């Protein structure tokens, strides 16, 4: 899922986004609550109509931003009180309020309001956050009453195997239409993340979608798909694009680099995106050097296309029975890296 | 002609640009000489290939920027010496050098290197600039030797009728494939511009294209088309778009204005652009408020589409014999304003 924080995937029009192969898009409850406010989105007929995206949409719960962007006044079992970074206004977010906002936004999938502990954190702190996350999930379920919107629960538990197992058991027991694993990609070593994915993946109910939150690099997605994960989100492709970087052949290239000045070849000859089909590395270098908006847009489109080609190739490999051979464990240097 | 200063119409992809109805695009010799340099563009196979635009392209001569952006060290009959605003490097631009650069860039149309006097200026200064412009035009003609590129001459003469007549006579006498009127839209009152257009238009050779430089508002284009002008360029549609403003019904609307917050209607229901077809005023307001790139892109596309619908409608009216009735003199409040 490309990330469309403020009801737009940054720098990319809905038509361009569809051309990248994107299906589902994530939008941020916290940011949309602050601007323009869920009331405006509801007036417009919901997020799909407001942002002009007819494909599936998911909203996060706002919890991750509340806990990671700071300015928190108070956390209690009731909820979180924080100050708006826009106008200093006091805002309270609770499981009930998050559901209310997400129901007004009207995405296809709403996420439960959880407490995502920072990394590192003590086992006691992570256990407390897990317990609160489970209690809040019950309250989310009790207050969510929009039948055309799915509510996904979130497994927490940090890097503690017993807490992860317990959290997976609790969340899996509720008969939800989808389940997510949160609290990864928050600063832990990548090996820790792999370990969590390998431990928790097999504990999740098989028939429903499994969503690994905040993960979107090729290797980590391949590792997670091997453990049964289906959904990912990541700001990286558009953030890298805005900063002039491209994902090519498993590497990150800074297009501002002088080595591209005279390079009139396509960015990635195998890629079907507009940046690669219609332009050269030298032109992209020029746009980035000149701080032209088109450079950011083209590199964002390329990076999104690259990740979506990869996930699409994994889906095809699963259907064709060759996923284990081609993608698990996936290594950018393997021959399979050149075939997807 | 939308303006693509640095080989990109700001914020707009070539595919999006084609959808606005744009045919010919202008690029700036001065800016492209500084970045990336005409050598890189020539290596790429010329400006069309470099920027991915297969339609007609025109480059200005660089003269207007040299004279308007300041940092000039010396003007003489030989040429102009100035300092690069990028690195302080001393650059000399002469008629021969401008031709060399424009031939390397390889647009379909190159413009003669002229001296555009400021407004206001004394008759003696304008006369001197005109004489120099004519002498430089002869040198441009002598050094331009790219047969697949047309060279247009430029009529100067400021607000002085006798100087304008003399300049038109000199430039028209050279059998050029196109002729431009410069030195308008430089700060003079709009009535002065209309007077110049009405005086000079009829003096230009009928079979070749007439280009009114730097003009792109609806009324001024209609006045000029009535006097036989064919080509215009203006940064206004994209500059206004980047600053959050839209051209609607002959007015400029600032989409940041709170009156659009709850307005879920299309920006301009008669407009076929993506901003008007797929989005609402409230969404555009939200994008502008959030400083999202997509807001700038959508408003730029709308403004370009608006101007190009207008020029296309004028062309159709000429073919159908109703231009005088519908467009000359064109008034945004007239019934015709609602039919194009």
mmCIF file of N, CA and C in Angstrom, chain A residues 175-300:
data_model
loop_
_atom_site.group_PDB
_atom_site.id
_atom_site.type_symbol
_atom_site.label_atom_id
_atom_site.label_comp_id
_atom_site.label_asym_id
_atom_site.label_seq_id
_atom_site.Cartn_x
_atom_site.Cartn_y
_atom_site.Cartn_z
ATOM 1 N N UNK A 175 -12.070 -13.304 16.015
ATOM 2 C CA UNK A 175 -12.835 -13.502 14.779
ATOM 3 C C UNK A 175 -12.869 -12.281 13.875
ATOM 4 N N UNK A 176 -11.778 -11.518 13.840
ATOM 5 C CA UNK A 176 -11.728 -10.294 13.029
ATOM 6 C C UNK A 176 -11.532 -10.630 11.551
ATOM 7 N N UNK A 177 -11.889 -9.678 10.659
ATOM 8 C CA UNK A 177 -11.732 -9.925 9.216
ATOM 9 C C UNK A 177 -10.305 -9.734 8.721
ATOM 10 N N UNK A 178 -9.422 -9.262 9.569
ATOM 11 C CA UNK A 178 -8.024 -9.077 9.179
ATOM 12 C C UNK A 178 -7.204 -8.821 10.419
ATOM 13 N N UNK A 179 -5.892 -9.096 10.332
ATOM 14 C CA UNK A 179 -5.047 -8.963 11.526
ATOM 15 C C UNK A 179 -3.717 -8.346 11.116
ATOM 16 N N UNK A 180 -3.203 -7.463 11.952
ATOM 17 C CA UNK A 180 -1.957 -6.775 11.639
ATOM 18 C C UNK A 180 -0.928 -7.041 12.719
ATOM 19 N N UNK A 181 0.340 -6.973 12.344
ATOM 20 C CA UNK A 181 1.427 -7.021 13.308
ATOM 21 C C UNK A 181 2.072 -5.641 13.331
ATOM 22 N N UNK A 182 1.970 -4.980 14.481
ATOM 23 C CA UNK A 182 2.555 -3.648 14.643
ATOM 24 C C UNK A 182 3.810 -3.713 15.482
ATOM 25 N N UNK A 183 4.397 -2.562 15.743
ATOM 26 C CA UNK A 183 5.574 -2.510 16.598
ATOM 27 C C UNK A 183 6.819 -3.079 15.944
ATOM 28 N N UNK A 184 6.804 -3.216 14.613
ATOM 29 C CA UNK A 184 8.034 -3.546 13.883
ATOM 30 C C UNK A 184 8.417 -2.313 13.062
ATOM 31 N N UNK A 185 9.654 -2.322 12.557
ATOM 32 C CA UNK A 185 10.145 -1.185 11.780
ATOM 33 C C UNK A 185 10.086 0.091 12.614
ATOM 34 N N UNK A 186 10.395 -0.053 13.919
ATOM 35 C CA UNK A 186 10.402 1.108 14.813
ATOM 36 C C UNK A 186 11.806 1.375 15.336
ATOM 37 N N UNK A 187 12.823 0.828 14.646
ATOM 38 C CA UNK A 187 14.193 1.079 15.044
ATOM 39 C C UNK A 187 14.950 -0.173 15.473
ATOM 40 N N UNK A 188 14.247 -1.314 15.556
ATOM 41 C CA UNK A 188 14.910 -2.553 15.960
ATOM 42 C C UNK A 188 15.817 -3.059 14.830
ATOM 43 N N UNK A 189 16.848 -3.873 15.181
ATOM 44 C CA UNK A 189 17.688 -4.450 14.121
ATOM 45 C C UNK A 189 16.829 -5.305 13.183
ATOM 46 N N UNK A 190 17.261 -5.373 11.927
ATOM 47 C CA UNK A 190 16.439 -6.069 10.934
ATOM 48 C C UNK A 190 16.305 -7.561 11.277
ATOM 49 N N UNK A 191 17.328 -8.135 11.929
ATOM 50 C CA UNK A 191 17.256 -9.553 12.305
ATOM 51 C C UNK A 191 16.143 -9.781 13.331
ATOM 52 N N UNK A 192 15.982 -8.806 14.231
ATOM 53 C CA UNK A 192 14.884 -8.877 15.205
ATOM 54 C C UNK A 192 13.533 -8.908 14.482
ATOM 55 N N UNK A 193 13.423 -8.047 13.482
ATOM 56 C CA UNK A 193 12.164 -7.993 12.748
ATOM 57 C C UNK A 193 11.892 -9.328 12.060
ATOM 58 N N UNK A 194 12.925 -9.888 11.419
ATOM 59 C CA UNK A 194 12.757 -11.193 10.772
ATOM 60 C C UNK A 194 12.293 -12.235 11.791
ATOM 61 N N UNK A 195 12.913 -12.212 12.983
ATOM 62 C CA UNK A 195 12.576 -13.180 14.018
ATOM 63 C C UNK A 195 11.098 -13.034 14.425
ATOM 64 N N UNK A 196 10.667 -11.791 14.643
ATOM 65 C CA UNK A 196 9.268 -11.554 15.023
ATOM 66 C C UNK A 196 8.333 -12.069 13.930
ATOM 67 N N UNK A 197 8.670 -11.738 12.679
ATOM 68 C CA UNK A 197 7.834 -12.151 11.545
ATOM 69 C C UNK A 197 7.738 -13.674 11.489
ATOM 70 N N UNK A 198 8.867 -14.338 11.711
ATOM 71 C CA UNK A 198 8.883 -15.807 11.622
ATOM 72 C C UNK A 198 8.147 -16.443 12.793
ATOM 73 N N UNK A 199 8.199 -15.789 13.961
ATOM 74 C CA UNK A 199 7.511 -16.341 15.126
ATOM 75 C C UNK A 199 6.012 -16.080 15.089
ATOM 76 N N UNK A 200 5.657 -14.850 14.680
ATOM 77 C CA UNK A 200 4.243 -14.460 14.781
ATOM 78 C C UNK A 200 3.436 -14.899 13.564
ATOM 79 N N UNK A 201 4.042 -14.837 12.377
ATOM 80 C CA UNK A 201 3.313 -15.175 11.151
ATOM 81 C C UNK A 201 2.511 -16.457 11.261
ATOM 82 N N UNK A 202 3.144 -17.552 11.664
ATOM 83 C CA UNK A 202 2.427 -18.837 11.710
ATOM 84 C C UNK A 202 1.316 -18.890 12.755
ATOM 85 N N UNK A 203 1.281 -17.935 13.690
ATOM 86 C CA UNK A 203 0.249 -17.953 14.742
ATOM 87 C C UNK A 203 -1.042 -17.256 14.308
ATOM 88 N N UNK A 204 -1.017 -16.613 13.144
ATOM 89 C CA UNK A 204 -2.188 -15.810 12.740
ATOM 90 C C UNK A 204 -3.184 -16.682 11.977
ATOM 91 N N UNK A 205 -4.487 -16.409 12.115
ATOM 92 C CA UNK A 205 -5.509 -17.223 11.451
ATOM 93 C C UNK A 205 -5.338 -17.183 9.933
ATOM 94 N N UNK A 206 -5.263 -18.353 9.334
ATOM 95 C CA UNK A 206 -4.879 -18.415 7.922
ATOM 96 C C UNK A 206 -5.847 -17.721 6.947
ATOM 97 N N UNK A 207 -7.168 -17.825 7.122
ATOM 98 C CA UNK A 207 -8.053 -17.338 6.048
ATOM 99 C C UNK A 207 -8.132 -15.827 5.902
ATOM 100 N N UNK A 208 -7.673 -15.070 6.883
ATOM 101 C CA UNK A 208 -7.843 -13.615 6.819
ATOM 102 C C UNK A 208 -6.522 -12.941 6.428
ATOM 103 N N UNK A 209 -6.603 -11.706 5.884
ATOM 104 C CA UNK A 209 -5.382 -10.998 5.486
ATOM 105 C C UNK A 209 -4.480 -10.684 6.684
ATOM 106 N N UNK A 210 -3.167 -10.861 6.464
ATOM 107 C CA UNK A 210 -2.156 -10.530 7.470
ATOM 108 C C UNK A 210 -1.403 -9.299 6.989
ATOM 109 N N UNK A 211 -1.333 -8.301 7.844
ATOM 110 C CA UNK A 211 -0.759 -7.002 7.452
ATOM 111 C C UNK A 211 0.446 -6.704 8.341
ATOM 112 N N UNK A 212 1.614 -6.553 7.737
ATOM 113 C CA UNK A 212 2.828 -6.203 8.477
ATOM 114 C C UNK A 212 3.040 -4.698 8.346
ATOM 115 N N UNK A 213 2.848 -3.985 9.458
ATOM 116 C CA UNK A 213 2.743 -2.522 9.389
ATOM 117 C C UNK A 213 4.106 -1.834 9.265
ATOM 118 N N UNK A 214 4.185 -0.890 8.337
ATOM 119 C CA UNK A 214 5.365 -0.038 8.231
ATOM 120 C C UNK A 214 6.552 -0.682 7.537
ATOM 121 N N UNK A 215 6.337 -1.836 6.925
ATOM 122 C CA UNK A 215 7.434 -2.550 6.259
ATOM 123 C C UNK A 215 7.240 -2.454 4.751
ATOM 124 N N UNK A 216 8.324 -2.194 4.013
ATOM 125 C CA UNK A 216 8.177 -2.082 2.582
ATOM 126 C C UNK A 216 9.473 -2.205 1.815
ATOM 127 N N UNK A 217 10.515 -2.818 2.412
ATOM 128 C CA UNK A 217 11.711 -3.074 1.608
ATOM 129 C C UNK A 217 11.581 -4.469 0.996
ATOM 130 N N UNK A 218 12.268 -4.681 -0.119
ATOM 131 C CA UNK A 218 12.066 -5.902 -0.900
ATOM 132 C C UNK A 218 12.326 -7.147 -0.056
ATOM 133 N N UNK A 219 13.510 -7.211 0.578
ATOM 134 C CA UNK A 219 13.864 -8.416 1.320
ATOM 135 C C UNK A 219 12.891 -8.671 2.468
ATOM 136 N N UNK A 220 12.549 -7.625 3.210
ATOM 137 C CA UNK A 220 11.662 -7.806 4.361
ATOM 138 C C UNK A 220 10.261 -8.244 3.910
ATOM 139 N N UNK A 221 9.808 -7.727 2.762
ATOM 140 C CA UNK A 221 8.500 -8.175 2.272
ATOM 141 C C UNK A 221 8.552 -9.640 1.852
ATOM 142 N N UNK A 222 9.657 -10.048 1.204
ATOM 143 C CA UNK A 222 9.776 -11.449 0.792
ATOM 144 C C UNK A 222 9.803 -12.375 2.008
ATOM 145 N N UNK A 223 10.573 -11.987 3.028
ATOM 146 C CA UNK A 223 10.630 -12.779 4.262
ATOM 147 C C UNK A 223 9.236 -12.905 4.863
ATOM 148 N N UNK A 224 8.485 -11.808 4.867
ATOM 149 C CA UNK A 224 7.163 -11.810 5.491
ATOM 150 C C UNK A 224 6.146 -12.579 4.657
ATOM 151 N N UNK A 225 6.227 -12.451 3.337
ATOM 152 C CA UNK A 225 5.286 -13.206 2.489
ATOM 153 C C UNK A 225 5.500 -14.702 2.702
ATOM 154 N N UNK A 226 6.762 -15.093 2.881
ATOM 155 C CA UNK A 226 7.051 -16.512 3.146
ATOM 156 C C UNK A 226 6.370 -16.976 4.428
ATOM 157 N N UNK A 227 6.091 -16.053 5.349
ATOM 158 C CA UNK A 227 5.420 -16.390 6.608
ATOM 159 C C UNK A 227 3.928 -16.083 6.554
ATOM 160 N N UNK A 228 3.411 -15.817 5.347
ATOM 161 C CA UNK A 228 1.961 -15.680 5.198
ATOM 162 C C UNK A 228 1.421 -14.265 5.229
ATOM 163 N N UNK A 229 2.291 -13.254 5.217
ATOM 164 C CA UNK A 229 1.788 -11.867 5.219
ATOM 165 C C UNK A 229 1.339 -11.459 3.816
ATOM 166 N N UNK A 230 0.327 -10.589 3.793
ATOM 167 C CA UNK A 230 -0.322 -10.204 2.539
ATOM 168 C C UNK A 230 -0.248 -8.711 2.254
ATOM 169 N N UNK A 231 -0.193 -7.904 3.313
ATOM 170 C CA UNK A 231 -0.313 -6.453 3.150
ATOM 171 C C UNK A 231 0.884 -5.763 3.795
ATOM 172 N N UNK A 232 1.339 -4.689 3.154
ATOM 173 C CA UNK A 232 2.459 -3.902 3.656
ATOM 174 C C UNK A 232 2.170 -2.427 3.379
ATOM 175 N N UNK A 233 2.801 -1.562 4.139
ATOM 176 C CA UNK A 233 2.763 -0.137 3.790
ATOM 177 C C UNK A 233 4.118 0.447 4.104
ATOM 178 N N UNK A 234 4.481 1.464 3.348
ATOM 179 C CA UNK A 234 5.789 2.073 3.549
ATOM 180 C C UNK A 234 5.817 3.429 2.856
ATOM 181 N N UNK A 235 6.347 4.425 3.564
ATOM 182 C CA UNK A 235 6.485 5.756 2.963
ATOM 183 C C UNK A 235 7.745 5.856 2.123
ATOM 184 N N UNK A 236 8.609 4.844 2.196
ATOM 185 C CA UNK A 236 9.927 4.954 1.594
ATOM 186 C C UNK A 236 9.914 5.297 0.095
ATOM 187 N N UNK A 237 9.118 4.602 -0.724
ATOM 188 C CA UNK A 237 9.209 4.900 -2.165
ATOM 189 C C UNK A 237 8.945 6.364 -2.500
ATOM 190 N N UNK A 238 7.936 6.959 -1.865
ATOM 191 C CA UNK A 238 7.659 8.365 -2.173
ATOM 192 C C UNK A 238 8.622 9.294 -1.437
ATOM 193 N N UNK A 239 9.013 8.936 -0.224
ATOM 194 C CA UNK A 239 9.956 9.802 0.504
ATOM 195 C C UNK A 239 11.306 9.824 -0.208
ATOM 196 N N UNK A 240 11.796 8.646 -0.602
ATOM 197 C CA UNK A 240 13.058 8.608 -1.364
ATOM 198 C C UNK A 240 12.922 9.412 -2.657
ATOM 199 N N UNK A 241 11.789 9.231 -3.338
ATOM 200 C CA UNK A 241 11.577 9.946 -4.598
ATOM 201 C C UNK A 241 11.630 11.452 -4.416
ATOM 202 N N UNK A 242 10.984 11.937 -3.357
ATOM 203 C CA UNK A 242 10.990 13.384 -3.106
ATOM 204 C C UNK A 242 12.388 13.887 -2.806
ATOM 205 N N UNK A 243 13.233 13.003 -2.281
ATOM 206 C CA UNK A 243 14.598 13.422 -1.985
ATOM 207 C C UNK A 243 15.581 13.067 -3.105
ATOM 208 N N UNK A 244 15.056 12.699 -4.267
ATOM 209 C CA UNK A 244 15.919 12.523 -5.428
ATOM 210 C C UNK A 244 16.568 11.157 -5.541
ATOM 211 N N UNK A 245 16.028 10.150 -4.821
ATOM 212 C CA UNK A 245 16.633 8.825 -4.875
ATOM 213 C C UNK A 245 15.712 7.813 -5.552
ATOM 214 N N UNK A 246 16.374 6.849 -6.222
ATOM 215 C CA UNK A 246 15.649 5.819 -6.960
ATOM 216 C C UNK A 246 16.076 4.438 -6.484
ATOM 217 N N UNK A 247 15.123 3.522 -6.425
ATOM 218 C CA UNK A 247 15.399 2.118 -6.128
ATOM 219 C C UNK A 247 15.668 1.411 -7.448
ATOM 220 N N UNK A 248 16.917 0.972 -7.634
ATOM 221 C CA UNK A 248 17.295 0.299 -8.882
ATOM 222 C C UNK A 248 18.142 -0.921 -8.549
ATOM 223 N N UNK A 249 17.711 -2.081 -9.011
ATOM 224 C CA UNK A 249 18.493 -3.301 -8.830
ATOM 225 C C UNK A 249 18.851 -3.573 -7.380
ATOM 226 N N UNK A 250 17.919 -3.284 -6.469
ATOM 227 C CA UNK A 250 18.167 -3.533 -5.058
ATOM 228 C C UNK A 250 19.007 -2.476 -4.369
ATOM 229 N N UNK A 251 19.407 -1.431 -5.114
ATOM 230 C CA UNK A 251 20.200 -0.345 -4.515
ATOM 231 C C UNK A 251 19.401 0.951 -4.486
ATOM 232 N N UNK A 252 19.907 1.905 -3.701
ATOM 233 C CA UNK A 252 19.351 3.255 -3.717
ATOM 234 C C UNK A 252 20.324 4.155 -4.435
ATOM 235 N N UNK A 253 19.869 4.780 -5.503
ATOM 236 C CA UNK A 253 20.731 5.699 -6.249
ATOM 237 C C UNK A 253 20.290 7.136 -5.982
ATOM 238 N N UNK A 254 21.245 7.994 -5.645
ATOM 239 C CA UNK A 254 20.952 9.415 -5.511
ATOM 240 C C UNK A 254 21.157 10.061 -6.880
ATOM 241 N N UNK A 255 20.049 10.443 -7.505
ATOM 242 C CA UNK A 255 20.120 10.959 -8.879
ATOM 243 C C UNK A 255 20.826 12.309 -8.962
ATOM 244 N N UNK A 256 21.084 12.925 -7.832
ATOM 245 C CA UNK A 256 21.807 14.198 -7.831
ATOM 246 C C UNK A 256 23.291 13.982 -8.129
ATOM 247 N N UNK A 257 23.724 12.743 -7.965
ATOM 248 C CA UNK A 257 25.127 12.396 -8.155
ATOM 249 C C UNK A 257 25.619 12.751 -9.564
ATOM 250 N N UNK A 258 26.819 13.339 -9.649
ATOM 251 C CA UNK A 258 27.360 13.808 -10.926
ATOM 252 C C UNK A 258 27.558 12.684 -11.933
ATOM 253 N N UNK A 259 27.620 11.429 -11.458
ATOM 254 C CA UNK A 259 27.852 10.338 -12.416
ATOM 255 C C UNK A 259 26.678 10.153 -13.383
ATOM 256 N N UNK A 260 25.523 10.769 -13.092
ATOM 257 C CA UNK A 260 24.375 10.638 -13.992
ATOM 258 C C UNK A 260 24.272 11.784 -14.997
ATOM 259 N N UNK A 261 25.157 12.772 -14.871
ATOM 260 C CA UNK A 261 25.049 13.994 -15.671
ATOM 261 C C UNK A 261 25.021 13.704 -17.182
ATOM 262 N N UNK A 262 25.862 12.802 -17.614
ATOM 263 C CA UNK A 262 25.958 12.498 -19.054
ATOM 264 C C UNK A 262 25.369 11.131 -19.376
ATOM 265 N N UNK A 263 24.581 10.575 -18.459
ATOM 266 C CA UNK A 263 24.089 9.206 -18.662
ATOM 267 C C UNK A 263 22.700 9.250 -19.311
ATOM 268 N N UNK A 264 22.687 9.018 -20.626
ATOM 269 C CA UNK A 264 21.439 9.160 -21.382
ATOM 270 C C UNK A 264 20.688 7.834 -21.528
ATOM 271 N N UNK A 265 20.990 6.885 -20.662
ATOM 272 C CA UNK A 265 20.272 5.607 -20.688
ATOM 273 C C UNK A 265 19.075 5.685 -19.735
ATOM 274 N N UNK A 266 18.135 4.741 -19.881
ATOM 275 C CA UNK A 266 16.982 4.741 -18.966
ATOM 276 C C UNK A 266 17.428 4.398 -17.546
ATOM 277 N N UNK A 267 16.672 4.916 -16.569
ATOM 278 C CA UNK A 267 16.978 4.661 -15.160
ATOM 279 C C UNK A 267 17.071 3.157 -14.915
ATOM 280 N N UNK A 268 16.032 2.416 -15.275
ATOM 281 C CA UNK A 268 15.997 0.959 -15.126
ATOM 282 C C UNK A 268 15.320 0.413 -16.381
ATOM 283 N N UNK A 269 16.117 -0.144 -17.297
ATOM 284 C CA UNK A 269 15.557 -0.537 -18.605
ATOM 285 C C UNK A 269 14.430 -1.556 -18.494
ATOM 286 N N UNK A 270 14.373 -2.279 -17.356
ATOM 287 C CA UNK A 270 13.341 -3.308 -17.226
ATOM 288 C C UNK A 270 12.026 -2.749 -16.696
ATOM 289 N N UNK A 271 12.008 -1.470 -16.321
ATOM 290 C CA UNK A 271 10.851 -0.907 -15.609
ATOM 291 C C UNK A 271 9.892 -0.219 -16.580
ATOM 292 N N UNK A 272 8.595 -0.461 -16.407
ATOM 293 C CA UNK A 272 7.608 0.134 -17.318
ATOM 294 C C UNK A 272 7.081 1.500 -16.880
ATOM 295 N N UNK A 273 7.683 2.128 -15.860
ATOM 296 C CA UNK A 273 7.127 3.403 -15.369
ATOM 297 C C UNK A 273 7.482 4.547 -16.322
ATOM 298 N N UNK A 274 6.779 5.680 -16.237
ATOM 299 C CA UNK A 274 7.055 6.809 -17.144
ATOM 300 C C UNK A 274 8.494 7.324 -17.026
ATOM 301 N N UNK A 275 9.073 7.321 -15.819
ATOM 302 C CA UNK A 275 10.451 7.810 -15.660
ATOM 303 C C UNK A 275 11.410 6.970 -16.491
ATOM 304 N N UNK A 276 11.197 5.661 -16.510
ATOM 305 C CA UNK A 276 12.108 4.753 -17.221
ATOM 306 C C UNK A 276 11.769 4.618 -18.700
ATOM 307 N N UNK A 277 10.488 4.714 -19.033
ATOM 308 C CA UNK A 277 10.078 4.541 -20.422
ATOM 309 C C UNK A 277 10.333 5.786 -21.251
ATOM 310 N N UNK A 278 10.157 6.981 -20.641
ATOM 311 C CA UNK A 278 10.147 8.210 -21.442
ATOM 312 C C UNK A 278 11.323 9.138 -21.157
ATOM 313 N N UNK A 279 12.130 8.810 -20.149
ATOM 314 C CA UNK A 279 13.180 9.754 -19.778
ATOM 315 C C UNK A 279 14.505 9.031 -19.539
ATOM 316 N N UNK A 280 15.558 9.840 -19.349
ATOM 317 C CA UNK A 280 16.898 9.288 -19.141
ATOM 318 C C UNK A 280 17.387 9.647 -17.745
ATOM 319 N N UNK A 281 18.432 8.954 -17.322
ATOM 320 C CA UNK A 281 19.079 9.306 -16.059
ATOM 321 C C UNK A 281 19.571 10.755 -16.081
ATOM 322 N N UNK A 282 20.101 11.204 -17.236
ATOM 323 C CA UNK A 282 20.612 12.578 -17.325
ATOM 324 C C UNK A 282 19.478 13.589 -17.121
ATOM 325 N N UNK A 283 18.301 13.291 -17.676
ATOM 326 C CA UNK A 283 17.167 14.209 -17.504
ATOM 327 C C UNK A 283 16.707 14.215 -16.045
ATOM 328 N N UNK A 284 16.615 13.018 -15.437
ATOM 329 C CA UNK A 284 16.220 12.948 -14.027
ATOM 330 C C UNK A 284 17.239 13.677 -13.148
ATOM 331 N N UNK A 285 18.532 13.495 -13.455
ATOM 332 C CA UNK A 285 19.597 14.219 -12.747
ATOM 333 C C UNK A 285 19.369 15.730 -12.858
ATOM 334 N N UNK A 286 19.087 16.183 -14.072
ATOM 335 C CA UNK A 286 18.842 17.613 -14.308
ATOM 336 C C UNK A 286 17.645 18.104 -13.495
ATOM 337 N N UNK A 287 16.556 17.330 -13.490
ATOM 338 C CA UNK A 287 15.354 17.750 -12.749
ATOM 339 C C UNK A 287 15.640 17.824 -11.248
ATOM 340 N N UNK A 288 16.382 16.830 -10.734
ATOM 341 C CA UNK A 288 16.684 16.814 -9.299
ATOM 342 C C UNK A 288 17.601 17.988 -8.953
ATOM 343 N N UNK A 289 18.627 18.203 -9.777
ATOM 344 C CA UNK A 289 19.531 19.336 -9.571
ATOM 345 C C UNK A 289 18.788 20.661 -9.580
ATOM 346 N N UNK A 290 17.799 20.753 -10.472
ATOM 347 C CA UNK A 290 17.051 22.005 -10.617
ATOM 348 C C UNK A 290 15.907 22.105 -9.620
ATOM 349 N N UNK A 291 15.756 21.089 -8.767
ATOM 350 C CA UNK A 291 14.657 21.055 -7.795
ATOM 351 C C UNK A 291 13.294 21.214 -8.461
ATOM 352 N N UNK A 292 13.155 20.611 -9.652
ATOM 353 C CA UNK A 292 11.882 20.656 -10.355
ATOM 354 C C UNK A 292 10.936 19.606 -9.773
ATOM 355 N N UNK A 293 9.653 19.968 -9.599
ATOM 356 C CA UNK A 293 8.658 19.050 -9.060
ATOM 357 C C UNK A 293 8.589 17.748 -9.857
ATOM 358 N N UNK A 294 8.744 17.866 -11.196
ATOM 359 C CA UNK A 294 8.606 16.671 -12.025
ATOM 360 C C UNK A 294 9.613 15.600 -11.645
ATOM 361 N N UNK A 295 10.808 15.992 -11.195
ATOM 362 C CA UNK A 295 11.806 15.013 -10.755
ATOM 363 C C UNK A 295 11.286 14.196 -9.582
ATOM 364 N N UNK A 296 10.687 14.873 -8.627
ATOM 365 C CA UNK A 296 10.147 14.176 -7.460
ATOM 366 C C UNK A 296 9.010 13.239 -7.853
ATOM 367 N N UNK A 297 8.164 13.734 -8.728
ATOM 368 C CA UNK A 297 7.036 12.918 -9.171
ATOM 369 C C UNK A 297 7.533 11.682 -9.913
ATOM 370 N N UNK A 298 8.450 11.866 -10.878
ATOM 371 C CA UNK A 298 8.911 10.728 -11.677
ATOM 372 C C UNK A 298 9.629 9.699 -10.807
ATOM 373 N N UNK A 299 10.463 10.146 -9.870
ATOM 374 C CA UNK A 299 11.178 9.187 -9.023
ATOM 375 C C UNK A 299 10.215 8.490 -8.056
ATOM 376 N N UNK A 300 9.214 9.198 -7.564
ATOM 377 C CA UNK A 300 8.203 8.550 -6.723
ATOM 378 C C UNK A 300 7.462 7.475 -7.521
#
